[in-house]
Coordinates of C-alpha atoms in Angstrom, one line a residue:
X1323 CA 111.4 146.7 164.8
X1324 CA 108.4 148.6 165.9
X1325 CA 107.2 149.5 162.4
X1326 CA 103.5 149.3 162.8
X1327 CA 100.8 150.8 165.0
X1328 CA 98.6 148.6 167.1
X1329 CA 95.1 149.9 166.4
X1330 CA 92.3 148.3 168.5
X1331 CA 89.0 149.3 167.0
X1332 CA 85.6 148.9 168.7
X1333 CA 82.1 148.3 167.5
X1334 CA 81.2 152.0 167.8
X1335 CA 80.9 155.5 167.4
X1336 CA 81.2 158.7 165.5
X1337 CA 79.5 161.7 163.9
X1338 CA 81.1 165.1 164.0
X1339 CA 82.7 165.6 167.4
X1340 CA 81.1 169.1 167.8
X1341 CA 79.5 170.3 171.0
X1342 CA 81.6 168.3 173.5
X1343 CA 83.9 171.1 174.6
X1344 CA 87.5 171.7 173.7
X1345 CA 88.6 168.4 172.3
X1346 CA 92.4 167.8 172.5
X1347 CA 94.6 167.2 169.5
X1348 CA 97.9 165.5 169.2
X1349 CA 101.1 167.5 169.5
X1350 CA 103.6 165.2 167.7
X1351 CA 106.5 167.5 168.2
X1352 CA 107.8 165.3 171.0
X1353 CA 108.7 162.9 168.2
X1354 CA 109.6 165.4 165.5
X1355 CA 108.9 169.1 164.9
X1356 CA 107.5 168.6 161.4
X1357 CA 107.4 166.1 158.5
X1358 CA 110.1 168.1 156.7
X1359 CA 112.2 168.7 159.9
X1360 CA 116.0 168.1 159.4
X1361 CA 115.9 165.8 162.4
X1362 CA 114.0 163.2 160.3
X1363 CA 116.6 163.2 157.5
X1364 CA 119.3 163.0 160.2
X1365 CA 117.7 160.0 161.9
X1366 CA 117.1 158.1 158.6
X1367 CA 120.7 158.6 157.7
X1368 CA 121.7 157.5 161.3
X1369 CA 119.5 154.5 161.0
X1370 CA 121.1 153.4 157.8
X1371 CA 124.6 153.9 159.1
X1372 CA 124.1 152.2 162.4
X1373 CA 122.4 149.2 160.9
X1374 CA 125.3 148.8 158.4
X1375 CA 127.9 149.2 161.1
X1376 CA 126.1 146.7 163.4
X1377 CA 126.1 144.1 160.6
X1378 CA 129.7 144.8 159.8
X1379 CA 130.7 144.3 163.5
X1380 CA 128.6 141.3 164.4
X1381 CA 127.4 139.3 161.4
X1382 CA 129.0 135.8 161.6
X1383 CA 130.5 136.6 165.0
X1384 CA 127.7 136.3 167.6
X1385 CA 128.6 132.7 168.7
X1386 CA 132.1 133.9 169.6
X1387 CA 131.1 136.8 171.8
X1388 CA 131.7 136.7 175.6
X1389 CA 129.1 138.0 178.0
X1390 CA 130.3 141.6 178.0
X1391 CA 130.4 141.6 174.2
X1392 CA 126.9 140.1 173.9
X1393 CA 125.6 142.7 176.2
X1394 CA 127.1 145.5 174.2
X1395 CA 125.6 143.9 171.0
X1396 CA 122.2 143.8 172.6
X1397 CA 122.4 147.4 173.7
X1398 CA 123.4 148.6 170.3
X1399 CA 120.5 146.6 168.8
X1400 CA 118.1 148.2 171.3
X1401 CA 119.3 151.7 170.3
X1402 CA 118.6 150.9 166.6
X1403 CA 115.1 149.7 167.6
X1404 CA 114.5 153.0 169.4
X1405 CA 115.5 155.0 166.3
X1406 CA 113.4 153.0 163.9
X1407 CA 110.5 153.0 166.3
X1408 CA 110.6 156.8 166.6
X1409 CA 110.6 157.3 162.8
X1410 CA 107.7 154.9 162.2
X1411 CA 105.7 156.1 165.2
X1412 CA 105.7 159.7 163.8
X1413 CA 104.9 158.6 160.3
X1414 CA 102.1 156.2 161.4
X1415 CA 100.5 158.7 163.8
X1416 CA 100.4 161.4 161.2
X1417 CA 98.8 159.0 158.7
X1418 CA 96.1 157.8 161.1
X1419 CA 95.1 161.4 161.7
X1420 CA 94.0 161.6 158.1
X1421 CA 94.3 158.4 156.1
X1422 CA 92.9 160.0 153.0
X1423 CA 95.6 162.6 152.7
X1424 CA 97.9 161.5 149.9
X1425 CA 100.9 163.4 151.3
X1426 CA 100.6 161.6 154.7
X1427 CA 100.1 158.2 153.0
X1428 CA 103.2 158.8 150.8
X1429 CA 105.2 159.9 153.8
X1430 CA 104.3 156.7 155.8
X1431 CA 104.9 154.4 152.8
X1432 CA 108.3 156.0 152.0
X1433 CA 109.3 155.8 155.7
X1434 CA 108.3 152.1 155.8
X1435 CA 110.4 151.5 152.7
X1436 CA 113.4 153.3 154.1
X1437 CA 113.2 151.6 157.5
X1438 CA 112.7 148.2 155.9
X1439 CA 115.7 148.6 153.6
X1440 CA 117.9 150.1 156.4
X1441 CA 117.1 147.2 158.8
X1442 CA 117.5 144.4 156.3
X1443 CA 121.2 143.9 157.4
X1444 CA 119.9 143.1 160.9
X1445 CA 118.0 139.9 159.8
X1446 CA 121.1 137.9 160.7
X1447 CA 120.8 138.8 164.4
X1448 CA 117.9 136.6 165.3
X1449 CA 119.0 133.8 163.0
X1450 CA 122.5 133.6 164.4
X1451 CA 121.3 133.9 168.0
X1452 CA 119.0 131.0 167.5
X1453 CA 121.9 128.8 166.3
X1454 CA 123.7 129.3 169.6
X1455 CA 123.6 126.2 171.8
X1456 CA 121.3 126.5 174.8
X1457 CA 124.1 125.7 177.3
X1458 CA 126.4 128.3 175.8
X1459 CA 123.7 130.9 176.1
X1460 CA 122.9 129.9 179.6
X1461 CA 126.6 130.3 180.5
X1462 CA 126.6 133.9 179.1
X1463 CA 123.5 134.8 181.3
X1464 CA 125.2 133.3 184.3
X1465 CA 128.3 135.3 183.8
X1466 CA 126.6 138.8 183.4
X1467 CA 123.5 139.9 185.4
X1468 CA 122.9 142.9 183.0
X1469 CA 122.8 140.5 180.1
X1470 CA 120.6 138.1 182.0
X1471 CA 117.9 140.8 182.3
X1472 CA 117.4 140.4 178.5
X1473 CA 116.8 136.7 178.8
X1474 CA 113.0 137.1 178.0
X1475 CA 114.0 138.8 174.7
X1476 CA 116.2 135.8 173.8
X1477 CA 113.4 133.4 174.9
X1478 CA 110.9 135.1 172.6
X1479 CA 113.3 134.9 169.7
X1480 CA 114.2 131.3 170.4
X1481 CA 110.5 130.3 170.5
X1482 CA 110.7 130.8 166.7
X1483 CA 113.7 128.4 166.3
X1484 CA 111.6 125.5 165.0
X1485 CA 110.1 127.8 162.4
X1486 CA 113.2 129.6 161.2
X1487 CA 114.0 129.7 157.5
X1488 CA 117.4 130.1 155.8
X1489 CA 119.2 133.4 156.2
X1490 CA 118.5 134.2 152.5
X1491 CA 114.8 133.5 152.7
X1492 CA 114.4 135.5 155.9
X1493 CA 116.0 138.5 154.3
X1494 CA 113.8 138.1 151.2
X1495 CA 110.6 138.0 153.5
X1496 CA 111.9 141.1 155.3
X1497 CA 112.5 143.0 152.0
X1498 CA 109.2 142.2 150.4
X1499 CA 107.1 142.9 153.5
X1500 CA 106.2 146.5 152.3
X1501 CA 104.6 145.1 149.1
X1502 CA 102.9 142.2 150.9
X1503 CA 100.7 142.4 153.9
X1504 CA 101.6 146.1 154.6
X1505 CA 100.4 147.1 151.1
X1506 CA 97.1 145.2 151.5
X1507 CA 96.6 146.8 154.9
X1508 CA 97.0 150.2 153.4
X1509 CA 94.5 149.4 150.7
X1510 CA 92.0 148.3 153.3
X1511 CA 92.5 151.4 155.5
X1512 CA 92.2 153.8 152.6
X1513 CA 89.2 152.1 151.1
X1514 CA 87.4 152.1 154.5
X1515 CA 88.3 155.7 155.2
X1516 CA 86.9 156.7 151.8
X1517 CA 83.6 154.9 152.0
X1518 CA 80.5 157.1 152.0
X1519 CA 77.2 156.2 153.6
X1520 CA 73.9 158.1 153.1
X1521 CA 71.3 157.9 155.9
X1522 CA 68.2 160.1 155.7
X1523 CA 69.8 162.2 153.0
X1524 CA 72.9 162.8 155.1
X1525 CA 76.3 161.6 153.8
X1526 CA 78.7 160.3 156.4
X1527 CA 81.8 158.1 157.0
X1528 CA 81.9 154.7 158.5
X1529 CA 82.3 155.8 162.2
X1530 CA 79.4 158.2 161.9
X1531 CA 77.2 155.4 160.4
X1532 CA 78.2 152.8 163.0
X1533 CA 77.4 155.4 165.7
X1534 CA 73.7 155.4 164.5
X1535 CA 73.4 151.8 165.6
X1536 CA 73.2 153.2 169.1
X1537 CA 70.6 155.9 168.2
X1538 CA 67.4 155.9 170.4
X1539 CA 65.3 156.1 167.2
X1540 CA 64.8 152.5 166.0
X1541 CA 64.0 153.5 162.4
X1542 CA 67.2 155.5 162.2
X1543 CA 69.2 152.4 163.5
X1544 CA 67.6 150.3 160.8
X1545 CA 68.3 152.8 158.1
X1546 CA 72.0 152.9 159.2
X1547 CA 72.3 149.0 159.3
X1548 CA 70.7 148.7 155.8
X1549 CA 73.0 151.4 154.4
X1550 CA 76.1 149.7 156.0
X1551 CA 75.0 146.4 154.3
X1552 CA 74.4 148.1 151.0
X1553 CA 77.8 149.9 150.9
X1554 CA 79.7 146.8 152.1
X1555 CA 77.9 144.8 149.5
X1556 CA 79.0 147.1 146.7
X1557 CA 82.6 146.8 147.8
X1558 CA 82.5 143.1 148.8
X1559 CA 84.6 141.8 145.9
X1560 CA 87.5 144.1 147.0
X1561 CA 87.3 143.1 150.7
X1562 CA 87.1 139.4 149.7
X1563 CA 90.2 139.9 147.6
X1564 CA 92.1 141.5 150.5
X1565 CA 91.1 138.6 152.8
X1566 CA 91.9 135.9 150.3
X1567 CA 95.3 137.4 149.5
X1568 CA 96.3 137.9 153.1
X1569 CA 95.1 134.5 154.2
X1570 CA 96.9 132.8 151.3
X1571 CA 100.1 134.7 152.0
X1572 CA 99.9 133.6 155.7
X1573 CA 99.2 130.0 154.7
X1574 CA 102.3 130.0 152.4
X1575 CA 104.6 131.5 155.1
X1576 CA 103.1 129.2 157.8
X1577 CA 103.7 126.2 155.6
X1578 CA 107.3 127.1 155.0
X1579 CA 107.8 127.8 158.7
X1580 CA 106.1 124.5 159.6
X1581 CA 103.6 126.2 161.8
X1582 CA 101.1 123.6 163.2
X1583 CA 98.1 125.9 162.8
X1584 CA 97.2 129.3 161.4
X1585 CA 96.9 130.6 165.0
X1586 CA 100.2 129.3 166.2
X1587 CA 102.3 132.3 165.2
X1588 CA 100.0 134.6 167.2
X1589 CA 100.2 132.3 170.2
X1590 CA 104.0 132.5 170.0
X1591 CA 104.0 136.2 169.7
X1592 CA 101.6 136.4 172.7
X1593 CA 103.8 134.1 174.8
X1594 CA 100.8 132.0 175.6
X1595 CA 100.3 128.3 175.3
X1596 CA 97.7 127.1 172.6
X1597 CA 95.9 125.0 175.3
X1598 CA 95.4 128.2 177.4
X1599 CA 93.7 129.9 174.5
X1600 CA 91.7 126.8 173.7
X1601 CA 90.5 126.7 177.3
X1602 CA 89.5 130.3 177.1
X1603 CA 87.7 129.8 173.8
X1604 CA 85.8 126.7 175.1
X1605 CA 84.8 128.4 178.4
X1606 CA 83.3 131.4 176.5
X1607 CA 81.5 129.3 173.9
X1608 CA 80.1 127.0 176.6
X1609 CA 78.9 130.2 178.5
X1610 CA 77.0 131.7 175.5
X1611 CA 73.6 130.5 176.8
X1612 CA 74.0 132.0 180.3
X1613 CA 75.6 135.2 179.0
X1614 CA 74.7 136.6 175.6
X1615 CA 71.6 134.4 174.9
X1616 CA 70.2 135.3 178.3
X1617 CA 71.0 139.0 178.2
X1618 CA 69.6 139.6 174.7
X1619 CA 66.4 137.7 175.6
X1620 CA 66.1 140.1 178.6
X1621 CA 66.8 143.1 176.4
X1622 CA 64.1 142.0 173.9
X1623 CA 61.6 142.0 176.8
X1624 CA 62.7 145.4 177.9
X1625 CA 62.1 146.7 174.4
X1626 CA 58.7 145.0 174.0
X1627 CA 59.9 142.8 171.1
X1628 CA 59.6 139.1 170.4
X1629 CA 62.7 139.2 168.3
X1630 CA 65.7 141.6 168.2
X1631 CA 67.1 142.8 164.8
X1632 CA 70.8 143.3 164.4
X1633 CA 70.3 147.0 164.7
X1634 CA 68.9 146.5 168.2
X1635 CA 72.0 144.9 169.6
X1636 CA 73.6 148.1 170.9
X1637 CA 70.4 150.1 171.1
X1638 CA 70.0 152.2 174.3
X1639 CA 67.5 150.9 176.8
X1640 CA 64.0 152.4 176.8
X1641 CA 64.6 153.6 180.4
X1642 CA 67.8 155.3 179.3
X1643 CA 67.5 159.1 178.8
X1644 CA 69.5 160.4 175.9
X1645 CA 72.6 162.0 177.3
X1646 CA 75.6 163.8 175.9
X1647 CA 78.7 163.9 178.0
X1648 CA 81.1 166.8 177.5
X1649 CA 84.8 166.3 177.3
X1650 CA 85.5 167.9 180.7
X1651 CA 83.0 165.6 182.4
X1652 CA 84.5 162.6 180.7
X1653 CA 87.9 163.6 181.9
X1654 CA 86.8 164.2 185.5
X1655 CA 84.9 160.9 185.6
X1656 CA 87.9 158.9 184.5
X1657 CA 90.4 160.8 186.6
X1658 CA 88.3 160.5 189.7
X1659 CA 87.9 156.8 189.2
X1660 CA 91.7 156.3 188.7
X1661 CA 92.4 158.5 191.7
X1662 CA 90.0 156.5 193.8
X1663 CA 92.1 153.4 193.2
X1664 CA 95.5 155.2 193.4
X1665 CA 96.6 158.8 193.3
X1666 CA 99.7 157.6 191.5
X1667 CA 97.5 156.2 188.7
X1668 CA 95.8 159.5 188.2
X1669 CA 99.2 161.3 188.3
X1670 CA 100.4 159.1 185.4
X1671 CA 97.2 159.8 183.4
X1672 CA 97.2 163.6 183.9
X1673 CA 99.8 164.6 181.2
X1674 CA 97.7 162.9 178.5
X1675 CA 95.1 165.6 178.8
X1676 CA 97.4 168.6 179.1
X1677 CA 100.3 167.9 176.8
X1678 CA 98.8 167.0 173.5
X1679 CA 99.0 163.2 174.0
X1680 CA 95.3 162.6 173.1
X1681 CA 93.6 163.2 169.7
X1682 CA 89.9 163.0 170.5
X1683 CA 87.8 164.7 167.8
X1684 CA 86.1 163.0 164.8
X1685 CA 87.6 164.4 161.6
X1686 CA 87.3 163.6 157.9
X1687 CA 89.8 160.9 156.9
X1688 CA 90.7 160.1 160.5
X1689 CA 91.1 156.4 161.3
X1690 CA 88.1 154.8 163.0
X1691 CA 88.0 153.6 166.6
X1692 CA 90.5 154.1 169.3
X1693 CA 94.0 153.1 170.2
X1694 CA 97.0 153.8 172.5
X1695 CA 100.3 153.7 170.7
X1696 CA 103.4 153.4 173.0
X1697 CA 105.8 155.0 170.4
X1698 CA 109.2 154.6 172.0
X1699 CA 110.3 154.4 175.6
X1700 CA 112.2 157.7 175.6
X1701 CA 109.1 159.6 174.5
X1702 CA 105.5 158.7 175.6
X1703 CA 102.4 157.1 174.4
X1704 CA 99.7 158.8 172.3
X1705 CA 96.0 158.0 172.6
X1706 CA 93.5 158.3 169.7
X1707 CA 89.8 158.5 170.2
X1708 CA 86.7 159.4 168.1
X1709 CA 84.9 161.1 170.9
X1710 CA 81.1 161.6 170.5
X1711 CA 79.9 162.2 174.0
X1712 CA 78.3 158.8 174.5
X1713 CA 78.6 157.0 177.9
X1714 CA 80.5 154.3 175.9
X1715 CA 83.0 156.9 174.8
X1716 CA 83.8 157.6 178.4
X1717 CA 84.5 153.9 178.9
X1718 CA 86.7 154.0 175.8
X1719 CA 88.6 156.9 177.2
X1720 CA 89.1 154.9 180.5
X1721 CA 90.2 151.9 178.4
X1722 CA 92.8 153.7 176.3
X1723 CA 94.0 155.6 179.3
X1724 CA 94.7 152.3 181.0
X1725 CA 96.8 151.3 178.0
X1726 CA 98.6 154.7 178.1
X1727 CA 99.4 154.4 181.8
X1728 CA 100.6 150.8 181.4
X1729 CA 102.9 151.8 178.5
X1730 CA 104.3 154.6 180.6
X1731 CA 105.1 152.3 183.5
X1732 CA 106.5 149.5 181.3
X1733 CA 108.8 152.0 179.5
X1734 CA 111.3 151.7 182.4
X1735 CA 112.1 148.2 181.1
X1736 CA 113.7 149.7 178.0
X1737 CA 112.8 149.3 174.3
X1738 CA 113.3 145.5 174.0
X1739 CA 111.5 144.5 177.2
X1740 CA 108.7 147.1 177.5
X1741 CA 106.3 145.7 174.9
X1742 CA 103.6 143.6 176.7
X1743 CA 102.2 140.5 174.9
X1744 CA 98.7 141.1 173.6
X1745 CA 97.2 138.7 176.1
X1746 CA 98.4 141.0 179.0
X1747 CA 98.3 144.3 177.1
X1748 CA 94.6 144.6 177.8
X1749 CA 95.0 144.2 181.5
X1750 CA 95.3 147.9 182.5
X1751 CA 92.9 149.0 179.9
X1752 CA 90.1 146.7 181.0
X1753 CA 90.9 147.4 184.7
X1754 CA 90.6 151.1 184.0
X1755 CA 87.2 150.6 182.5
X1756 CA 86.2 148.5 185.6
X1757 CA 87.3 151.2 188.0
X1758 CA 85.3 153.8 186.0
X1759 CA 82.2 151.6 185.9
X1760 CA 82.3 150.8 189.6
X1761 CA 82.6 154.5 190.5
X1762 CA 79.6 155.4 188.3
X1763 CA 77.6 152.5 189.7
X1764 CA 78.4 153.6 193.3
X1765 CA 77.1 157.1 192.4
X1766 CA 73.9 155.9 190.8
X1767 CA 70.9 157.7 192.4
X1768 CA 68.0 155.6 191.1
X1769 CA 67.2 152.0 190.1
X1770 CA 66.8 153.1 186.5
X1771 CA 70.3 154.7 186.5
X1772 CA 71.8 151.6 188.0
X1773 CA 70.0 149.4 185.5
X1774 CA 71.3 151.5 182.6
X1775 CA 74.8 151.3 183.9
X1776 CA 74.7 147.6 184.5
X1777 CA 73.2 146.9 181.1
X1778 CA 75.8 149.0 179.4
X1779 CA 78.6 147.2 181.3
X1780 CA 77.1 143.8 180.4
X1781 CA 76.9 144.8 176.7
X1782 CA 80.5 146.0 176.7
X1783 CA 81.6 142.7 178.3
X1784 CA 79.6 140.7 175.8
X1785 CA 81.2 142.7 173.0
X1786 CA 84.6 142.2 174.6
X1787 CA 84.3 138.5 175.4
X1788 CA 81.5 136.8 173.5
X1789 CA 81.8 138.8 170.3
X1790 CA 85.6 138.6 170.2
X1791 CA 85.6 134.9 170.6
X1792 CA 83.0 134.6 167.9
X1793 CA 85.4 136.7 165.7
X1794 CA 88.2 134.4 166.6
X1795 CA 86.1 131.3 165.6
X1796 CA 85.3 133.1 162.3
X1797 CA 89.0 133.7 161.6
X1798 CA 89.8 130.1 162.4
X1799 CA 87.2 128.9 160.0
X1800 CA 88.3 131.5 157.3
X1801 CA 91.9 130.5 157.4
X1802 CA 91.1 126.8 157.4
X1803 CA 88.7 127.2 154.5
X1804 CA 91.2 129.3 152.5
X1805 CA 93.7 126.4 152.6
X1806 CA 91.2 124.5 150.4
X1807 CA 91.2 127.2 147.7
X1808 CA 89.9 130.7 146.8
X1809 CA 86.9 131.9 148.8
X1810 CA 84.1 133.7 147.1
X1811 CA 82.3 136.6 148.9
X1812 CA 79.4 134.2 149.5
X1813 CA 81.8 131.6 151.1
X1814 CA 83.1 134.3 153.5
X1815 CA 79.6 135.5 154.2
X1816 CA 78.5 131.9 155.1
X1817 CA 81.5 131.5 157.5
X1818 CA 80.5 134.8 159.2
X1819 CA 76.9 133.8 159.7
X1820 CA 77.9 130.4 161.1
X1821 CA 79.2 132.1 164.2
X1822 CA 76.6 134.8 164.6
X1823 CA 73.5 132.9 165.7
X1824 CA 75.6 130.6 167.9
X1825 CA 77.1 133.5 169.8
X1826 CA 74.2 136.0 169.9
X1827 CA 71.4 133.6 170.5
X1828 CA 68.0 132.6 169.1
X1829 CA 66.3 135.9 169.9
X1830 CA 67.9 137.6 166.9
X1831 CA 66.7 138.0 163.3
X1832 CA 69.5 138.6 160.9
X1833 CA 68.6 141.0 158.0
X1834 CA 69.6 140.4 154.5
X1835 CA 73.0 142.0 154.1
X1836 CA 74.2 141.4 157.7
X1837 CA 76.3 138.5 156.2
X1838 CA 78.7 141.2 154.9
X1839 CA 79.6 142.8 158.2
X1840 CA 82.8 140.9 158.5
X1841 CA 84.2 143.3 155.9
X1842 CA 84.8 146.3 158.2
X1843 CA 86.6 144.6 161.1
X1844 CA 90.2 145.8 160.8
X1845 CA 91.7 143.2 163.1
X1846 CA 91.1 140.4 160.6
X1847 CA 93.3 142.4 158.1
X1848 CA 95.9 144.0 160.4
X1849 CA 96.5 141.4 163.1
X1850 CA 95.1 137.9 162.4
X1851 CA 93.8 136.2 165.6
X1852 CA 94.4 139.4 167.6
X1853 CA 90.8 139.4 168.8
X1854 CA 91.1 136.7 171.5
X1855 CA 93.4 139.0 173.5
X1856 CA 90.3 141.1 174.3
X1857 CA 88.5 138.2 175.9
X1858 CA 91.8 137.1 177.6
X1859 CA 92.2 140.6 179.1
X1860 CA 88.6 140.8 180.2
X1861 CA 88.6 137.4 181.9
X1862 CA 91.9 138.2 183.5
X1863 CA 90.8 141.5 184.9
X1864 CA 87.5 140.1 186.2
X1865 CA 89.6 137.6 188.2
X1866 CA 92.0 140.3 189.3
X1867 CA 89.2 142.6 190.4
X1868 CA 87.7 139.8 192.5
X1869 CA 91.0 139.5 194.2
X1870 CA 91.1 143.3 194.8
X1871 CA 87.6 143.3 196.3
X1872 CA 88.4 140.3 198.5
X1873 CA 91.7 141.6 199.8
X1874 CA 92.6 145.2 198.8
X1875 CA 95.5 145.4 201.2
X1876 CA 98.7 145.3 199.2
X1877 CA 96.9 144.9 195.9
X1878 CA 97.9 148.3 194.5
X1879 CA 101.7 147.6 194.9
X1880 CA 101.4 144.2 193.3
X1881 CA 99.3 145.7 190.5
X1882 CA 101.8 148.4 189.7
X1883 CA 104.6 145.8 189.8
X1884 CA 102.7 143.8 187.2
X1885 CA 102.3 146.8 184.9
X1886 CA 106.0 147.9 185.3
X1887 CA 107.1 144.4 184.2
X1888 CA 106.0 145.1 180.6
X1889 CA 107.1 142.1 178.6
X1890 CA 109.8 140.9 181.0
X1891 CA 107.8 138.1 182.6
X1892 CA 105.5 135.3 181.5
X1893 CA 101.8 135.5 182.4
X1894 CA 102.2 132.7 185.0
X1895 CA 104.9 134.8 186.9
X1896 CA 102.9 138.0 186.6
X1897 CA 99.7 136.4 188.0
X1898 CA 101.3 134.3 190.7
X1899 CA 101.4 137.1 193.3
X1900 CA 97.7 137.4 193.1
X1901 CA 97.1 133.6 193.5
X1902 CA 95.9 133.3 189.9
X1903 CA 96.8 130.9 187.1
X1904 CA 95.5 131.4 183.5
X1905 CA 96.4 127.9 182.6
X1906 CA 93.8 126.6 185.0
X1907 CA 90.5 126.1 183.0
X1908 CA 88.5 127.1 186.1
X1909 CA 90.3 130.5 185.9
X1910 CA 88.1 131.5 183.0
X1911 CA 84.9 130.4 184.6
X1912 CA 85.7 132.8 187.5
X1913 CA 85.9 135.8 185.1
X1914 CA 82.7 134.7 183.2
X1915 CA 80.8 134.3 186.4
X1916 CA 81.2 138.1 187.1
X1917 CA 79.2 138.8 183.8
X1918 CA 76.6 136.2 184.8
X1919 CA 76.2 137.9 188.2
X1920 CA 75.5 141.3 186.6
X1921 CA 72.8 139.6 184.4
X1922 CA 71.4 138.0 187.6
X1923 CA 71.1 141.5 189.1
X1924 CA 69.4 142.9 185.9
X1925 CA 66.9 140.0 185.9
X1926 CA 66.1 140.7 189.6
X1927 CA 65.3 144.4 188.6
X1928 CA 62.5 143.4 186.2
X1929 CA 59.2 144.9 187.2

C-alpha cells in the first residue's frame, strides 16, 4: 500500500518566501474537499469492507485460481491500493504543509492506524502468491495476456520469497508498523520542525538557517554553521536514540528475514543488483580526487583562502552577483527549457503551475526541502518546494517538475505498475535539471556568468553524487556498527567524520560541532540507504544526455517511452534502446567524466 510520502530533501534553503511574486499553494480538493468531508468517512468504510471481502473471497484459494480468476483478483487488489493511497496521500500532504499542527498530525496518525488495520487482512496475498510454483505461475501468464502485463508486480513480490516469514509473523509486523519506524519518523519530523536557531539575534527554523550557508557574507555563514552545530548538539541524545532504535529494529527484522546485508532490502526494493550499486559506489569513491577534491581546491583559490571551512562549501563565488529570482522568472526558465527539448514535456508541466499542484512558499511548520508525491494514478502528483529565489531553487523546481512529469506519464501503467524504482525515479528529475542548466549556459552573456553557472552545476553534481555516496558509506558504517551494540552520540559523530574528509578533500577544515551534522539528514531516518539513488540517477542521466547530444534523432520518443514504462521494466530493458547498460562498470565512469569535464573548463577559465 502507498501509505507514506517519499520526501527527498536537499542541502539547502529557506527564510520567509516573501518578495518572490505570487507563490502557489496546494489545492488538495482533487483528493478530498476537506479533512471533515463525508467522502473521507465513506472511503475509510469502503476500504475496510473491500479488504475484508477480498480476504473472504481469496484467502487460502490463490493457488487454485485460473488465469481469469487471478486477473480479477489482481484488479481488485489494485483498486484497494488506489483507495488506501488516496486516503494516505491526502493525510500526508496536509501534514507536511504544517508538521507542527497537532490537528494535522493527529489526522495523519489516525489515518495511518485505520489504513493499517483495514489492510491487515491482505497480508496473506503476497505470502500465498509466493508459495505458488514458478511453473504454475508461468502457465497463468501464458494463458492470459492481460494478467501477464502484471508479471513485474509478481516478480517484485517473489524477490522477497527467500526472506518471507510465517503468515502470523508477517501480520504482526504489519500491525505494529504504526508504533515502530513510523512513530520514530514522526518524532524526528516534529522535533526537526520545532527546532529554533538564533543567528544575529533573529530566530528562525532549520531551512532558514541552512539557507544562510549560501549567504555572500562569510561571517553570517559561519554564525549559521555554529548555531546549527549548537542546536544539534543540544538535541543529539534524542537524535542518537532515534537512529539507534531504527537501526536496531532494522537489524532484528533483517536477521529474521535472513537478509545478507543491511542494504539488501533496499536493493530488492529498487530492483537493482548489489554488484551494480557496489560498482557505482566504487567508481564515485575512486573519483573523489578528480572531482570534489579538485573542485574545492579550485574554489579555495577563487575565494583567496588556503583552507575552506565547512561554511564555505556552498558559498556563492566572489564573481557571482547576489541575485533574487522571482517566481514568474523561475517558471518561465523551466518551462522554456522543457519546451526546448519537447513541447509535449512543457505541456505536461503546465498544469502544475495553474491548478494548485505546487506548494512553493516557506511557512512556519512546513516540512523542509522539496519533493514530488505521485498520490494515486487517477488524480495527479503534487510538488512541494521551499522557494527562496536562489538560482539553486530554480534547479530544484526543474528537478521536482521532472519527477511530476515522470509520475504523470507513468500513471498510465495503473496503480501497481506506475511506481518507478528509486534508482530510475531520479531519471526525469535530473534530466529536467540538465535541460534547464544547458539552456541557461547557452544564454550566458559573459565569461563570469558562464563560470558562475558551471560552478553551480558542478557543486550540485558533487552534492548529488559525491555527497550522497559519502552518506551511503556513513549509513553502511552506522548499521554495521549498531550490530555490535548501542552507539553513543560520539560513536555516530566519529562515523560521520570518517567519510567527510575522504569525500570533501584535504582543503577543508572541520569546525568543532560539524561532527553532529548527520542529525538533520531525513533520509537516514525515513528511507535507509535511499541516498545512493541520487548518485545512480545523476550518473544515468549524464550518460543519457551524452547519447542525446551525440544522436538527438529519435531520442525524444525513446525517452518518453522510458518514462511511460514506470515500474513495468527492469533498468536493463529501459536503457537498452539507448545502448546503455548500468551493470557495466565503465557506465559510471562515463557519467562521472561529464563532471570532470566541467571542472576542466572551470580550471581553464582561471585568470
